[in-house]
Short mmCIF file of C-alpha atoms and ligand atoms in Angstrom, two decimals:
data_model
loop_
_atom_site.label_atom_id
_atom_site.label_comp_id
_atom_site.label_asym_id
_atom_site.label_seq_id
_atom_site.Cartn_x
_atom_site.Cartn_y
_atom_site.Cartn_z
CA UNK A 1 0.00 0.00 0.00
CA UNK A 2 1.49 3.59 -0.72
CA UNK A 3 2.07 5.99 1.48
CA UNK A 4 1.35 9.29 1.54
CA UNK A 5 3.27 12.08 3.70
CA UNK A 6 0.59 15.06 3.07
CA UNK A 7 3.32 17.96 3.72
CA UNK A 8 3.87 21.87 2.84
CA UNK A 9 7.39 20.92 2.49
CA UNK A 10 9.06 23.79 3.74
CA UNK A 11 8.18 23.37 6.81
CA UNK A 12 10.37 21.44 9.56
CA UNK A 13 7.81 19.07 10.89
CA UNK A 14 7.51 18.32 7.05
CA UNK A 15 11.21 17.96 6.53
CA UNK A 16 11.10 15.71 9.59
CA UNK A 17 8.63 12.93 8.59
CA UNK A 18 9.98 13.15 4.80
CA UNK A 19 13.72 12.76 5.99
CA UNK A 20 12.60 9.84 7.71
CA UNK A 21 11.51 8.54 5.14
CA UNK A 22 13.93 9.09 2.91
CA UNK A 23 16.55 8.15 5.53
CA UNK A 24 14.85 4.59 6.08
CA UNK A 25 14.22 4.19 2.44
CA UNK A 26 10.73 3.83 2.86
CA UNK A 27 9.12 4.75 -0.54
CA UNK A 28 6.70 7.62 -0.51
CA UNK A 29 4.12 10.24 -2.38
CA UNK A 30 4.24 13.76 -1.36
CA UNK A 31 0.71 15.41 -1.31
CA UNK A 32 1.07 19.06 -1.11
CA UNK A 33 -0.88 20.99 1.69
CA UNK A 34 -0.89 24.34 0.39
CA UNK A 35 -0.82 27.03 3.04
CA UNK A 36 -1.31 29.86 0.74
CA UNK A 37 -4.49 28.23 -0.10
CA UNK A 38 -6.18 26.72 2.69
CA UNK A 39 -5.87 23.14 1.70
CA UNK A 40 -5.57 22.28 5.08
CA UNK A 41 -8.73 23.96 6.33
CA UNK A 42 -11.01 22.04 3.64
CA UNK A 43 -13.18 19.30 4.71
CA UNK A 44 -11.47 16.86 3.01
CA UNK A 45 -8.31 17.54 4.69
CA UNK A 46 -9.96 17.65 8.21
CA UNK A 47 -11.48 14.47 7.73
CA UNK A 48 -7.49 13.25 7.68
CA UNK A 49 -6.73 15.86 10.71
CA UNK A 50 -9.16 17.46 12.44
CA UNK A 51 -6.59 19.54 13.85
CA UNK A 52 -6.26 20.92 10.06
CA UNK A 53 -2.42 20.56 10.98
CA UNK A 54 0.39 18.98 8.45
CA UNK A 55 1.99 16.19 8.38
CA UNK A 56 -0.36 13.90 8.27
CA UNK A 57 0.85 9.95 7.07
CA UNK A 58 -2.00 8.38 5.27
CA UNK A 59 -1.47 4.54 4.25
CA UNK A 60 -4.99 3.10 2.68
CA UNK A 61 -7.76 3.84 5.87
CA UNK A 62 -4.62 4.17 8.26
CA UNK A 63 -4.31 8.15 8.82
CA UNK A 64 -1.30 9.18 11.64
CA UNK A 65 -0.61 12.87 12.49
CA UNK A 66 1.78 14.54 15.06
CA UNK A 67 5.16 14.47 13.13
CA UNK A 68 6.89 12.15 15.74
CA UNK A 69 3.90 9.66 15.73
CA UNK A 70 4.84 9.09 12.12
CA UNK A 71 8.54 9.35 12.94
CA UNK A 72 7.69 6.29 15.07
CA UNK A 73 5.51 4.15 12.55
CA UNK A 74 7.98 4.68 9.96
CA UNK A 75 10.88 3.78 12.30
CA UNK A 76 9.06 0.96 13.12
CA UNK A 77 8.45 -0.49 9.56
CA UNK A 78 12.22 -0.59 8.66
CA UNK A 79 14.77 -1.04 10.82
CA UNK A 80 17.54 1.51 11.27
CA UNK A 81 16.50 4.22 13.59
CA UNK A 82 14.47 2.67 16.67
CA UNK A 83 16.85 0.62 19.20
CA UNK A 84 15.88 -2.86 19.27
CA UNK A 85 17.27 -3.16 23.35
CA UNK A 86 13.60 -1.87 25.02
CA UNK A 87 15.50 0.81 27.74
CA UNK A 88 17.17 2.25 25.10
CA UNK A 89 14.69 2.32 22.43
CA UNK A 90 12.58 4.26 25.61
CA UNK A 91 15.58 6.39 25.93
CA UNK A 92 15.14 7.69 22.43
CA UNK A 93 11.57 7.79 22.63
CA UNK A 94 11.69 9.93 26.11
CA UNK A 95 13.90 12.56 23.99
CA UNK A 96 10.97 12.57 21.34
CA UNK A 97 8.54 13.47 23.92
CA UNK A 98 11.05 16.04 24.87
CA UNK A 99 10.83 17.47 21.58
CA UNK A 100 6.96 17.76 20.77
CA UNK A 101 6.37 19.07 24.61
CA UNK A 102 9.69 21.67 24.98
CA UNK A 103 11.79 21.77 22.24
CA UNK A 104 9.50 22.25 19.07
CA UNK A 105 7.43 25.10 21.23
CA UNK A 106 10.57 26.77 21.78
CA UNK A 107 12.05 26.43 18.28
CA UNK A 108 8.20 27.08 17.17
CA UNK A 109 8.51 30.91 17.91
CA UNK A 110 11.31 31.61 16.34
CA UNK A 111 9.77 29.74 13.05
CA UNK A 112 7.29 31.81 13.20
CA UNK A 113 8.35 35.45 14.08
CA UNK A 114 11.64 35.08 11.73
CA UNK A 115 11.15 32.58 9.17
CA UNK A 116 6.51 32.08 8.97
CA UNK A 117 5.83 35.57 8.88
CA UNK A 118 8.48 36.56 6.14
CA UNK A 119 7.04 33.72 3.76
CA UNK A 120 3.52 34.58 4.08
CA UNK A 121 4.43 38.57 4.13
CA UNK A 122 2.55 38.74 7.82
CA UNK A 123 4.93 41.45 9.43
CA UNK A 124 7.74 41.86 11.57
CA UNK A 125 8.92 40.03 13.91
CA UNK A 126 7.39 40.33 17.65
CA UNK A 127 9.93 41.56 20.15
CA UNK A 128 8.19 40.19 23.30
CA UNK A 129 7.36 36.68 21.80
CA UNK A 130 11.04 36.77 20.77
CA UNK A 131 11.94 37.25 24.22
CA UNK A 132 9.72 34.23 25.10
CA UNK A 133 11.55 32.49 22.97
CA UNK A 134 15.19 33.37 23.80
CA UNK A 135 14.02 32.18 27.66
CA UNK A 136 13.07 29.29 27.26
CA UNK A 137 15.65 28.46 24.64
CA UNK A 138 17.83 29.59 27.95
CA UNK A 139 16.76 26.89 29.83
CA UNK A 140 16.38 24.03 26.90
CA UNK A 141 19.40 24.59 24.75
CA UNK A 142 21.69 23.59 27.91
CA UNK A 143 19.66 20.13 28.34
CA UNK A 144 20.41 19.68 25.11
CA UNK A 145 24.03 20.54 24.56
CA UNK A 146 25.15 18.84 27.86
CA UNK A 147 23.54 15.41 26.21
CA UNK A 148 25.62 16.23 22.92
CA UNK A 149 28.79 17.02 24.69
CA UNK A 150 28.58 13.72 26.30
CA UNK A 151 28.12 11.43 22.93
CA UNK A 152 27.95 12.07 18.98
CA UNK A 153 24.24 11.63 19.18
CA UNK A 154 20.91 12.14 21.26
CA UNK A 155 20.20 9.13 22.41
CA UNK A 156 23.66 7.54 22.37
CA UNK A 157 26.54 6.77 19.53
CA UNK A 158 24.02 5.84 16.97
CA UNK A 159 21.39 7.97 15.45
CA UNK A 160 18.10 7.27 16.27
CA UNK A 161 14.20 8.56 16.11
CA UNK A 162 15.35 10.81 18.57
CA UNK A 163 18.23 12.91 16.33
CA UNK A 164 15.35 12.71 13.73
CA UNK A 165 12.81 14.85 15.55
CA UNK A 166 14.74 17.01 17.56
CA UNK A 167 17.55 17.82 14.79
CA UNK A 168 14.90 18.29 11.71
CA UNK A 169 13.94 21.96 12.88
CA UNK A 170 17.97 22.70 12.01
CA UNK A 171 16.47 22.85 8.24
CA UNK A 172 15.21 26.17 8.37
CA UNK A 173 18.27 26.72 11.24
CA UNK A 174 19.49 30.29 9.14
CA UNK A 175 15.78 31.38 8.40
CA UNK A 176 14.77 31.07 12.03
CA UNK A 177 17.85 32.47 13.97
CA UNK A 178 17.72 29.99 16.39
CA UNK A 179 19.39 31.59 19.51
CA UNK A 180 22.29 29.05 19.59
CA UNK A 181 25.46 30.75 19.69
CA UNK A 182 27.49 29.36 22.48
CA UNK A 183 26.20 25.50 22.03
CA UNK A 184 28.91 24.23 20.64
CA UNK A 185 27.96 20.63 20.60
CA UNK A 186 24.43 21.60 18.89
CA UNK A 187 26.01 23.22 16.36
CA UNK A 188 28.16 20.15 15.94
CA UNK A 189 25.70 17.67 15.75
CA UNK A 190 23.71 19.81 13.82
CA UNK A 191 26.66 20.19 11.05
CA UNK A 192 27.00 16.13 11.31
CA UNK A 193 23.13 15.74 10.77
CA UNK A 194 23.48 18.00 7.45
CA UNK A 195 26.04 16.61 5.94
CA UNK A 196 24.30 13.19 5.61
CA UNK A 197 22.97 12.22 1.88
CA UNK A 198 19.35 11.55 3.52
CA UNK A 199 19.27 14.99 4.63
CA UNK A 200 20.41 16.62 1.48
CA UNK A 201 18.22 14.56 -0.57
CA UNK A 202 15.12 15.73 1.40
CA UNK A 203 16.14 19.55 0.98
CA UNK A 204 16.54 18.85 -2.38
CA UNK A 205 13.25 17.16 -2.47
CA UNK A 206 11.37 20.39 0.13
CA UNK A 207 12.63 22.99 -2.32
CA UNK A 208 12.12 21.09 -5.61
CA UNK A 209 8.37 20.84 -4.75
CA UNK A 210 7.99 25.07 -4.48
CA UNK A 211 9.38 27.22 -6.98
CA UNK A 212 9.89 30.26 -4.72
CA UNK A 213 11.93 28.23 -1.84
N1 GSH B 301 2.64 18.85 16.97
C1 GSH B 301 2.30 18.83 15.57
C2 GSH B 301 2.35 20.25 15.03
C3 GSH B 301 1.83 20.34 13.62
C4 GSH B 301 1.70 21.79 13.19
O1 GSH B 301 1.45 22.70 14.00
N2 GSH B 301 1.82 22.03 11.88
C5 GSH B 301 1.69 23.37 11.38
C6 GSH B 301 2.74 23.71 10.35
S1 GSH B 301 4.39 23.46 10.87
C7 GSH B 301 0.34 23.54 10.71
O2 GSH B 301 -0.12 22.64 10.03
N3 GSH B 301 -0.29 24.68 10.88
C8 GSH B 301 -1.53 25.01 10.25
C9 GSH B 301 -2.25 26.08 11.00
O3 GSH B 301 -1.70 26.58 11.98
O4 GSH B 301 -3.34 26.44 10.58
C10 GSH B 301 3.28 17.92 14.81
O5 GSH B 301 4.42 17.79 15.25
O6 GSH B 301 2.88 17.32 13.79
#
């Protein structure tokens, strides 16, 4: 059965589930959600997310959203990313739940304010949600580095789920100014997580699919 990744490829949580893919080599069709257009507030769409949110995975009657959700089923249909040893496949799984309830909020407003509202021409940047931002990439970005100075990846020497969805909102790094100056190890890891083929195959893929990116 096919799957589909229904994406608006520029965005990370888009990058995320297609690198995945791609990284797995897990065969997939892209089906554009068009922001500019409200695809994603159409009935049709809500019937596969009534959250009218992107990604959504959609294999036959099987629909998945929340970007690490699908990072999971994919993981789990090839093998290569998910630890087969259960405390440390939980140890990667633990830093995904990390991401969707700290990191991706944090990296979130800085998306938006620097990189969202530039795209869709919606104004300047917000000083005070900035601010928001920069504190509680204070208290995150630490957590985070201290793990990476420790070992090359998240969850240990080998990447895993975990790299995947923490380390796919370093695709729109430059747009978003990410307040990272000073984590050295991020930025390492970061710069390792680039340079892989999967990755540079899926930006190719992200900006292929829109003319203006
Ligand atoms: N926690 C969700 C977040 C999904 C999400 O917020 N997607 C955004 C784009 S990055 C979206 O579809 N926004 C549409 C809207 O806000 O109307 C995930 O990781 O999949």
């Amino acid at each position: 059965m096919t799957i589909k990744l229904h994406v608006f490829p520029l965005s990370p949580r888009a990058f995320k589930v297609m690198w995945c893919a791609n990284h797995l080599g897990i065969g997939f069709e892209p089906v554009m959600v068009d922001f500019a257009k409200g695809t994603h507030r159409t009935p049709e769409f809500s019937g596969l997310n009534p959250n009218m949110r992107m990604p959504v995975l959609q294999e036959g009657d099987f629909c998945l959203w929340e970007s690490n959700a699908i990072v999971q089923y994919l993981a789990s249909l090839k093998p290569g990313l998910l630890p087969e040893d259960l405390k440390c496949r939980l140890t990667a799984v633990k830093w995904q739940f990390w991401d969707s309830a700290h990191w991706d909020p944090a990296c979130a407003i800085f998306a938006f304010e620097n990189y969202v509202k530039k795209l869709f021409g919606r104004g300047e940047a917000s000083g005070s949600e900035i601010a928001r931002g920069n504190e509680m990439f204070a208290r995150l970005a630490p957590v985070l580095d201290g793990q990476l100075q420790k070992q090359r990846y998240v969850a240990g020497d080998a990447l895993t789920v975990a790299d995947v969805s923490i380390g796919a909102m370093n695709f729109i790094s430059e747009q978003a100014k990410f307040p990272l100056e000073g984590y050295r190890a991020i930025q390492r890891w970061a710069a390792d997580l680039k340079s892989l083929p999967s990755w540079q195959n899926t930006v190719a893929q992200a900006r292929a699919s829109l003319p203006q990116a």
